[in-house]
CSV table of C-alpha atoms in Angstrom, one decimal:
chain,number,residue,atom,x,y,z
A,1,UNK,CA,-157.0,112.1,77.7
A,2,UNK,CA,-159.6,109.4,78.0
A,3,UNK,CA,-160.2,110.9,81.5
A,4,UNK,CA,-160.9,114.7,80.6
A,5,UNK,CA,-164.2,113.5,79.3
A,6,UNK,CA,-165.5,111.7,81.9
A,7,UNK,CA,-164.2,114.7,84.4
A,8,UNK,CA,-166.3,117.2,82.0
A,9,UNK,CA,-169.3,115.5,81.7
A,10,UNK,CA,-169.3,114.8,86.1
A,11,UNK,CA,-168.7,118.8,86.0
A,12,UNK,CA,-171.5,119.5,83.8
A,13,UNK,CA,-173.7,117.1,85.3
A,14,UNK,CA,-172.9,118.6,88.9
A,15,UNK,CA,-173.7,121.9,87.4
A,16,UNK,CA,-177.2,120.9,86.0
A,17,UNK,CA,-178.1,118.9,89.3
A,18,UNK,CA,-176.7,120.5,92.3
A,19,UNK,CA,-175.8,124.3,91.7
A,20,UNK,CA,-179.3,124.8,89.4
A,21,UNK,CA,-177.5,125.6,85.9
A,22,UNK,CA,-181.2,124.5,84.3
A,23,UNK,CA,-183.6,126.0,86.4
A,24,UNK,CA,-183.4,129.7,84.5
A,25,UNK,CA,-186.7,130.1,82.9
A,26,UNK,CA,-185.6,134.2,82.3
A,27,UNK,CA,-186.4,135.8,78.7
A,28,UNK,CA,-183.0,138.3,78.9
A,29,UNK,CA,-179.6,137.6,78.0
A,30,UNK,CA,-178.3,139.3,80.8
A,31,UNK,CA,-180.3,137.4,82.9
A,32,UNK,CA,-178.8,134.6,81.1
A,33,UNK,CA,-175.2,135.5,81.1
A,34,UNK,CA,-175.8,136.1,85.1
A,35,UNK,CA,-177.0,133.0,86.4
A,36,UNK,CA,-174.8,131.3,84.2
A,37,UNK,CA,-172.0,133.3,85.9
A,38,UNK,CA,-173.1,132.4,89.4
A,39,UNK,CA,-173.6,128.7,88.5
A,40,UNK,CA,-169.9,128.7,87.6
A,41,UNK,CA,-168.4,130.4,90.0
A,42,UNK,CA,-169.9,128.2,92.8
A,43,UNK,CA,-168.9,125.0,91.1
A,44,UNK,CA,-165.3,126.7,90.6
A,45,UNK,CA,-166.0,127.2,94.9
A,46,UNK,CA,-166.9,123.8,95.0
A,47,UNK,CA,-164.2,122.5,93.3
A,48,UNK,CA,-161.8,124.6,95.5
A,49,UNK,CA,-163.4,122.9,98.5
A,50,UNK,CA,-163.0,119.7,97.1
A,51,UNK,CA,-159.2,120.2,96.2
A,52,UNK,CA,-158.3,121.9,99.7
A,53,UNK,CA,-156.3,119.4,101.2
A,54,UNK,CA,-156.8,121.6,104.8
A,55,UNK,CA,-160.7,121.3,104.1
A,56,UNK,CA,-162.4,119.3,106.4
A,57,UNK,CA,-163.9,116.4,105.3
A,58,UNK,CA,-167.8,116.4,105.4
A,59,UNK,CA,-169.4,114.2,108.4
């Protein structure tokens, strides 16, 4: 269990960081909800990749 945090917080941070989670600067909710919606789904693509043991490894 003492591993699930440290695995959320990397996933969070990854989010923020490298797919853009805190760069909306929108005034809507639904403009909210959909970036928030795209962020996730390409970390959930990212984590795919990452897991896909025919993937190739990066160079």
């Amino acid at each position: 269990m003492a591993k699930i945090r440290w695995r959320i917080e990397h996933d969070y941070r990854e989010l923020k960081d490298g797919l853009g989670l805190d760069h909306f600067e929108g005034r809507s909710w639904i403009g909210w909800h959909r970036h928030v919606t795209v962020a996730a789904l390409a970390q959930a693509f990212c984590t795919q990749l990452r897991y896909d043991p025919k993937a190739l490894a990066p160079a």
